[in-house]
Amino acid sequence: MKHTGNIGKPKRYGMVIDLDKCTGCGTCMVACMAENNVPFKKDESNKLDSITWLRVYRLTNGKPYPDNEVCYLPRPCQHCAGKHEGHSPCVSVCPATATDYDQETGIVSQIYTRCFGCRYCMAACPYHARYFNWWDPVWPKGMEKALNPNVSARMRGIVEKCSFCFHRYQKAMEKAHMEGRRELEEDEYQTACTQACPAGAITFGDLNNPEHKVHQIAQPDPAKGGRPRNPKVFRLLEELETNPKVYYLSSREWVQEACHKPHLLDQKTAHH
Amino acid sequence: MDSALIPKGVKRCPIWQFALGLGIAGAVLLWGVYAMFLCWFKGLNQTNMNDYYGFALWIWADLAVIALGGGAFFTGLLKYVFGKDELKNIINYAVLIGFICYSSALLILAIDVGQPLRSWFIFWHANVHSMLTEVAFCLSCYFCVLTIEYIPLILENRQLDKVPFVHNLSHSMHEYMAVFAATGAFLSFFHQGSLGGVAGVLFGRPFAYREHLFIWPWTFFLFTWSAAAYGPCFTLLVTRITEKIARKQLVKDATIQLLAKIAGWMMFTYIIAKIIDTIYWATTTAPSLGFSLKEFYSNNPVYGFSILFIEIVVCGVLPAVMLVIPKVRSNRLLLTLATVLAVIGVSLNRWVMVLQVMAVPVMSFDTWVMYYPSWQEVATTILPVAYGVILIMISYRYLPIFPQEAELNPLEPETPVAAEMDSQEATEADADPELTPAEA
Amino acid sequence: MFPFNFEWVWDMSHMVFMGGLWYALGILGAGMTFCVIKAILDTASGKGGHHH
């Protein structure tokens, strides 16, 4: 069955984020919060207990003016596959099977009604992509009418995180099935952050599909746990073998350095 | 007033002293219970935990009390399976301390989870690959074992024992205690280990991650081993404190020395294994994950190399060596000092394996985040201590916990039944009523 | 926990883990049942109560 693309094979949805394009405007964060009914507090100044499925970090090269440079790094859930497909740091530890690795799409899901809030997954995640609902959500008056009906709101006491807008995948698949198709076009399933980014810094698609842009940019090497073959592309904490599906692209050397442990740079270049 | 309930041949403080002690501990308990209800009704925003510290004071307290409560399973194993019969003189107390530790751990866990009413999901929807599932199953099973081991002690109360069925039940339970104790040791081996595995499997956290033997990271074996080593130290320490407060010897030296010797050698071998583990982790495991040891211990206000030194040398090697040397451990003061150091050492180990794991930044652009507990967390952590004190007070007063007590503290010939003597005499015996007098 | 829970899989890890659990629970349950029955029988035959 060798058709175009990746028909019938399991998908590995992932992202490439171009750090050279990202301006740090935060539109992706806003889009994400609106799309996924992410609750917020009256005072969001304490970032340690506020929920940001997609968080933008600010990196600098640490040099004084005029050589100072800034880079913004958006960090969604990395949807790790682990050493063998499905052995994500968080999925393997959840005692109540409340977080799941979908073998069809490679997406790590969180089952809100199953989670009982032990927070072991948060301890397991090195990217701090998981957030706990320390409070029940309180929406400003009238806002509950503007919530996304496709995403369930969460209650206090459970963990949540980026789902790669899985509800959009489900909706797109439903539509495809109604039209007698089993496969999605690349643009049929896109995350909210991807579509919102005004700079076009986020590319989303099936990493297994050579026709998708994410595959073409990242050039993942399946023999090496999805390591990018594109030398400008890297993943966060590659050495931990979490095998994330979010790739970062930058031509700036200091950005690549800032995202790695300094003494590992030689090791990294040795791999390519 | 309650003299009919007090075991024969021993002397207890007057009821008012006992009630006063209960009142003080009860006040602390109520403070904890208030904080507990705050957490249940208002949620975990009552704590100072955050998204960097999903695990904090409570999980540390859990790991620590379970390690310290390890005295119950290990003493039981030694007595019932390895036939160290001498330990029958301390096994009751070890069981009681274990019971307190484990019930406390379960209570803290019930406060700690975000949705306590869903706690049963961990059993119903069990993910057998999670270390925490293992912990939950073995912990609750082993708590059943401790309850089974504690029940005959309750049934031996002077009045209860008069009921023929109760007498027969405690008798038959005693008879088959070896089976329960062996099951308890089996369960303990796994849950103590799995608690170590909880941190050891976190391959996203290089500070915690350890290499595996089959499915078990090295921390699995280190935790079981350390619980067996340090648990008895806690039993010895609490026995010593109880003796100090009661102002009399309750367990003969031979028993104490035997348990101290075994604990000493367990600690000695454990600390060697821990040192090997630390060296291997520092030189091989962590570098392979992209980390140098220095990164784990610098650029932060709390976690310096000193914490490693205190855990392994001051509170690890030192007490182990002290307990191994007969001359040192036979000195009461040095023995107590060694057990204090040991208890601090194992608690510090658990702290590091929970809190420092959370604190160490993993992503290169991430930062150290420090944490201090809220009063609600502190109160709910002290709650079990108050509960433990109360349970020990009641058990000591009404149950024959220490089989050697009557022999070690013979009563005056004119009062053949100590419990029946009037309170005036008891007060004379206990010169210092200020020191938690109720236990005297 | 039970084979009728949907996450149950008939694989080695489930059988070893749950086997160990039910084995331990079985020993505890059977042990306690045995002790209680023995106590009832002993009581019925007039043992216990006074000697100690």
PDB file of C-alpha atoms in Angstrom, chain B residues 2 6 43 45 72 88 96 137 157 166 171 179 215 219-220 227 238 242-243 269 289 331 336 344 358 373 408-409:
ATOM      1  CA  ASP B   2      -9.016   3.239  85.741  1.00  0.00           C
ATOM      2  CA  ILE B   6      -3.988  -1.253  83.933  1.00  0.00           C
ATOM      3  CA  GLY B  43      -7.977  22.471  48.375  1.00  0.00           C
ATOM      4  CA  ASN B  45      -3.914  26.016  47.570  1.00  0.00           C
ATOM      5  CA  ALA B  72       8.256  -3.247  62.756  1.00  0.00           C
ATOM      6  CA  LYS B  88      10.142 -10.695  71.734  1.00  0.00           C
ATOM      7  CA  LEU B  96       2.984  -0.201  67.801  1.00  0.00           C
ATOM      8  CA  PHE B 137      -1.035  -1.660  47.230  1.00  0.00           C
ATOM      9  CA  ASN B 157      -5.825  -5.764  78.028  1.00  0.00           C
ATOM     10  CA  VAL B 166     -11.159 -12.554  73.116  1.00  0.00           C
ATOM     11  CA  HIS B 171      -3.999 -16.671  71.644  1.00  0.00           C
ATOM     12  CA  VAL B 179       2.781 -16.254  58.990  1.00  0.00           C
ATOM     13  CA  ILE B 215      12.846  -3.362  36.497  1.00  0.00           C
ATOM     14  CA  THR B 219      17.241   3.157  44.923  1.00  0.00           C
ATOM     15  CA  PHE B 220      14.722   0.301  45.262  1.00  0.00           C
ATOM     16  CA  ALA B 227      14.413   1.033  56.198  1.00  0.00           C
ATOM     17  CA  VAL B 238      11.482   5.881  70.920  1.00  0.00           C
ATOM     18  CA  THR B 242       9.679   6.366  76.643  1.00  0.00           C
ATOM     19  CA  GLU B 243      12.012   5.031  79.331  1.00  0.00           C
ATOM     20  CA  THR B 269      26.578  -2.371  54.907  1.00  0.00           C
ATOM     21  CA  LEU B 289      22.401  12.297  31.132  1.00  0.00           C
ATOM     22  CA  ASN B 331      27.299   3.057  76.464  1.00  0.00           C
ATOM     23  CA  THR B 336      21.194   7.177  71.999  1.00  0.00           C
ATOM     24  CA  ILE B 344      18.339  12.288  61.112  1.00  0.00           C
ATOM     25  CA  MET B 358      12.196  18.880  42.689  1.00  0.00           C
ATOM     26  CA  PRO B 373       5.997  24.735  53.803  1.00  0.00           C
ATOM     27  CA  LEU B 408      12.700  -4.858  85.788  1.00  0.00           C
ATOM     28  CA  ASN B 409      10.608  -2.731  88.117  1.00  0.00           C
TER      29      ASN B 409
END
